[in-house]
Each structure stands twice: as C-alpha cells, then as structure tokens.
CSV table of C-alpha atoms and ligand atoms in Angstrom, one decimal:
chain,number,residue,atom,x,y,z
A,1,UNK,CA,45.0,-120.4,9.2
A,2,UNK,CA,45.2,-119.0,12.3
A,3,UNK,CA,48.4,-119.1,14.3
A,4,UNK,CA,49.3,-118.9,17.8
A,5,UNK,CA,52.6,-118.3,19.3
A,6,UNK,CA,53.6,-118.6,23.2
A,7,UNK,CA,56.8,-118.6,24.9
A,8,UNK,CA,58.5,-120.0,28.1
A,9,UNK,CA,61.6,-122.0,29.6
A,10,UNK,CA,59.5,-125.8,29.9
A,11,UNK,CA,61.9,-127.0,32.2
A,12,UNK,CA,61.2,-130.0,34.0
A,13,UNK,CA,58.2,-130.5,32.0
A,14,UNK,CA,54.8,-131.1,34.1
A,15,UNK,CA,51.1,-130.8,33.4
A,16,UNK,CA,50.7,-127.2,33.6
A,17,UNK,CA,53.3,-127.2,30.9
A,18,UNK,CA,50.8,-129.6,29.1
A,19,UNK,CA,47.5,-127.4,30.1
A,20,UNK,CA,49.1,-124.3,28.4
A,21,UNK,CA,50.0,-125.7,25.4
A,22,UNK,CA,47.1,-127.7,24.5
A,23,UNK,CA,45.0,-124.6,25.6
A,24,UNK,CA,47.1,-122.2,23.3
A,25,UNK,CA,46.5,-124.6,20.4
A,26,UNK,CA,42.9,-124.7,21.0
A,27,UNK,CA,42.6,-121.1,20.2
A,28,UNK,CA,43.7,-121.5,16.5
A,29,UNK,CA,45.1,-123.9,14.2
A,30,UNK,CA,49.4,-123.8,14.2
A,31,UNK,CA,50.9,-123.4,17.7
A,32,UNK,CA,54.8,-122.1,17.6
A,33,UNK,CA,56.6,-122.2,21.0
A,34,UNK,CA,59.6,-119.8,21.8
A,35,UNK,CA,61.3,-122.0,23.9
A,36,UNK,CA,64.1,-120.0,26.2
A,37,UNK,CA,68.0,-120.5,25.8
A,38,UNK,CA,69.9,-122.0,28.7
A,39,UNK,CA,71.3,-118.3,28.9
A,40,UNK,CA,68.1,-116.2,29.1
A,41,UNK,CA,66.2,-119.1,31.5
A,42,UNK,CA,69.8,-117.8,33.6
A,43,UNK,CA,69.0,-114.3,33.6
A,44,UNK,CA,64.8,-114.4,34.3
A,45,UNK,CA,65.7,-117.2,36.8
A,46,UNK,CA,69.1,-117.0,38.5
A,47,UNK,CA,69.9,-121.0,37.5
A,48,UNK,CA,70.4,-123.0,34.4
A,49,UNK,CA,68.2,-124.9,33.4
A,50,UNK,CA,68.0,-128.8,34.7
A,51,UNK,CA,67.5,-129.6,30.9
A,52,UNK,CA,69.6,-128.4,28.4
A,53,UNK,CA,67.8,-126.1,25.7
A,54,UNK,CA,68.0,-129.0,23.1
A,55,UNK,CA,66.5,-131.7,25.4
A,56,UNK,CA,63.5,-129.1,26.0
A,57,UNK,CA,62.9,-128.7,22.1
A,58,UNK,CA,62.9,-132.3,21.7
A,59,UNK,CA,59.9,-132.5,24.3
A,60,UNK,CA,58.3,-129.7,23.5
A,61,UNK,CA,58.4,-130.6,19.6
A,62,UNK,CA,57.3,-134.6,20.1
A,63,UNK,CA,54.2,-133.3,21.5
A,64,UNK,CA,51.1,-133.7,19.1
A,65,UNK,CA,49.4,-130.1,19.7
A,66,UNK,CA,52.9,-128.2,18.9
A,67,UNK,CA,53.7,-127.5,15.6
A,68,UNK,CA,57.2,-125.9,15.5
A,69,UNK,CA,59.5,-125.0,18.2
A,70,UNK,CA,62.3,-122.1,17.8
A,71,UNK,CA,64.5,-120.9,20.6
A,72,UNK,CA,63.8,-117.6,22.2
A,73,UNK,CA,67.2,-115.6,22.6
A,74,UNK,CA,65.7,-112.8,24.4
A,75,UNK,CA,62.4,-111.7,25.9
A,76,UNK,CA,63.2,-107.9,24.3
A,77,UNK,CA,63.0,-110.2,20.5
A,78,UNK,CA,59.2,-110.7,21.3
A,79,UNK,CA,58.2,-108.0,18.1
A,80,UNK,CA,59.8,-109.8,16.1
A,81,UNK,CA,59.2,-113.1,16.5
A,82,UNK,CA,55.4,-111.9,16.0
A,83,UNK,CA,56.4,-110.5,12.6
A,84,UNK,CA,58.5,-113.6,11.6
A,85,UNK,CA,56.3,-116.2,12.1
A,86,UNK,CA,53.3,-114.0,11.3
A,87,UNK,CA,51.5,-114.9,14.3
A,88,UNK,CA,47.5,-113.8,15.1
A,89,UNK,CA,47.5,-114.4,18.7
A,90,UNK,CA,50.6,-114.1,21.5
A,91,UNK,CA,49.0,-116.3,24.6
A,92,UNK,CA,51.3,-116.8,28.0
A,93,UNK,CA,50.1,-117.9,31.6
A,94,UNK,CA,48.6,-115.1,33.8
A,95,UNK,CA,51.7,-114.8,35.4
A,96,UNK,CA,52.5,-112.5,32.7
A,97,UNK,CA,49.4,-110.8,32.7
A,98,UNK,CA,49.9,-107.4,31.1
A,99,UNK,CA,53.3,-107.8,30.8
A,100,UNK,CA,52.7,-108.1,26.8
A,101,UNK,CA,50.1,-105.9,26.0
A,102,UNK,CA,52.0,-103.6,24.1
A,103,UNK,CA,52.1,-106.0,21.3
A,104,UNK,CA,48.1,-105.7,20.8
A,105,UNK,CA,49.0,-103.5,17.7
A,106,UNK,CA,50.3,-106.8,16.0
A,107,UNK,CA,48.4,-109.3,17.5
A,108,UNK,CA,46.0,-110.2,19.8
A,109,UNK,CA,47.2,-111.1,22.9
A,110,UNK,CA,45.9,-113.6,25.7
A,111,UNK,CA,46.3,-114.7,29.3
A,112,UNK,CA,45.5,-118.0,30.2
A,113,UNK,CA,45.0,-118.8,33.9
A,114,UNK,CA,47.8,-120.8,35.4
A,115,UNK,CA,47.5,-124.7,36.7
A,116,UNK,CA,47.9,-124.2,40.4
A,117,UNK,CA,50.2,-126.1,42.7
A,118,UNK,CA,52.9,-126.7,39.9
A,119,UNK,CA,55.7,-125.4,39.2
A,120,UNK,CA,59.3,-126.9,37.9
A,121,UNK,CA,60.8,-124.6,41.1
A,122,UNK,CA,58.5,-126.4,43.6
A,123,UNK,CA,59.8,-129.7,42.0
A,124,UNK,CA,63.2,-129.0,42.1
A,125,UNK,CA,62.5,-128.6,46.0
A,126,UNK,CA,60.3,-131.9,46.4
A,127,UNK,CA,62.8,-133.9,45.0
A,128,UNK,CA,65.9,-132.4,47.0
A,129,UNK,CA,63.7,-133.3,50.2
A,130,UNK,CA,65.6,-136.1,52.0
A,131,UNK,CA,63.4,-139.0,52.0
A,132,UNK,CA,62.5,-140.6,55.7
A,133,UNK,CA,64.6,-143.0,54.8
A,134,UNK,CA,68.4,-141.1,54.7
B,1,C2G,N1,52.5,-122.3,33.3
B,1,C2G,C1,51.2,-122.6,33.7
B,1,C2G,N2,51.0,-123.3,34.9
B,1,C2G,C2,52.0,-123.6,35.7
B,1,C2G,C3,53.3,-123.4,35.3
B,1,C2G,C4,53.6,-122.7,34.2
B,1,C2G,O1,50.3,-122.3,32.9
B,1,C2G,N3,51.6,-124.3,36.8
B,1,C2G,C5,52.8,-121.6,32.1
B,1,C2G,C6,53.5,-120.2,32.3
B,1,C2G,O2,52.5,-119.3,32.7
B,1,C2G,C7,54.1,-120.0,31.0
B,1,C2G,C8,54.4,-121.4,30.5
B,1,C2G,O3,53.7,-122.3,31.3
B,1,C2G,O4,53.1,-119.4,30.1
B,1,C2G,C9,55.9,-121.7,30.6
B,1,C2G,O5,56.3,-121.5,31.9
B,1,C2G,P1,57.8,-121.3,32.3
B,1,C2G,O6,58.6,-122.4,31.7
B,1,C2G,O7,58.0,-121.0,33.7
B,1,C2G,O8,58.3,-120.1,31.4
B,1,C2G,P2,58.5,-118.6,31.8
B,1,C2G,O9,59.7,-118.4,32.6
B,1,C2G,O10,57.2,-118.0,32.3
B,1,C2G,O11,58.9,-118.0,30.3
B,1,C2G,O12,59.1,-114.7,27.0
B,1,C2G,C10,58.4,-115.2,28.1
B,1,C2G,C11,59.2,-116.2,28.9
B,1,C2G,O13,60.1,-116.8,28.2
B,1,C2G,C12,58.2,-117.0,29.7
C-alpha cells in the first residue's frame, strides 16, 4: 500500500483545498493530512485561524478521499511525521516548491500545481467588502 502524506492550515475550506487532496490521493492508496494548529497557522500567517483546528479536522476527515487526519505542531516536525506514519510520497501545492526537498532521502516528494484565483486570504477580503447595499 502506498501512502501519501500532505500538510496545510485548510482554513476556510474551498475547491483548491478539494483539488489538492483528491489529487494527493490519486497518487497512492492512503492519504494522511497534517493539518496545522491554531498556533503554528499564527506564526506562518500572522492571524488565527477563522476555524478552530478541531472544526478543520472534522472537514478535512468527513471527506471521502482522506484517510486520517493528525495535527501538525510544527513545520520543523516534517521528518518525523514521514517516519511515523511511514509515508512513500510527501506532496504540497507549488507554493512550496523546493521548500521540502530535503526529505527526498525518505520519501519521494511532489509539487502539485496550485488552483488559481483561490485562496482563504482572498476570501477573507471578498467577504469583508461592503456590499452596495450598506
Ligand atoms: N492550495 C492549492 N490551491 C489553492 C490554495 C491552496 O493547491 N488555490 C494548496 C496549498 O498549496 C497547500 C494546501 O492547499 O498544499 C493547503 O494550503 P494552506 O491551507 O494555505 O496551507 P499552507 O499554509 O500552505 O500550509 O507544513 C506545510 C504547511 O503547513 C502548509
């Protein structure tokens, strides 16, 4: 069995949330998702998280291409989350791209092109957008 692992914050989950993940399944059989703590979304971002780290695990574990969901404490942990859950392949948007590749020695490791014109930061803005009618 071949098993994939990816990470990220899911907040505000959209479609390219939904692209990645069905994508990073698609390239095994058993997709685990690091999902980021309220604390280290903080620290890469600068905000908490609109949903709290145990309303993203609930999303992210109902859907039917994720497997098992775990929370990622720290982005430093990466190693060892490879070793733990004995993972063959590490796969995260190209945002990231080369960011990882130091963990080729354990794994293989993949880029997968971002969905454009989505992200949970341009939604934030939409919706704080006063509508024509205020
Ligand atoms: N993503 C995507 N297309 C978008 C938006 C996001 O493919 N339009 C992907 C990102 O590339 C990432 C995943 O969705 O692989 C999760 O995105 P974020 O929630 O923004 O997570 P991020 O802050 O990149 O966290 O250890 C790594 C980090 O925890 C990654």
């Amino acid at each position: 069995m071949k098993k994939v692992i990816t990470f990220g914050t899911f907040d505000i989950f959209h479609v390219g949330h939904v692209n990645i993940l069905e994508r990073a399944k698609a390239l095994g059989d058993y997709l685990v998702v690091g999902i980021s703590s309220d604390i280290l979304n903080f620290s890469k971002k600068g905000r908490m998280p609109v949903y709290s780290i145990q309303e993203r695990m609930r999303i992210i574990s109902a859907l039917k291409f994720v497997d098992e969901v775990f929370i990622e404490e720290s982005l430093e942990l990466k190693e060892q989350y490879i070793k733990d859950f004995d993972a063959d392949i590490l796969v995260m948007g190209d945002d990231w791209e080369g960011k990882f590749d130091q963990y080729k020695s354990l794994c293989e490791v993949a880029y997968l092109t971002r969905t454009p014109s989505i992200s949970t930061t341009e939604i934030i803005e939409v919706v704080r957008q006063p509508s024509d009618k205020d």
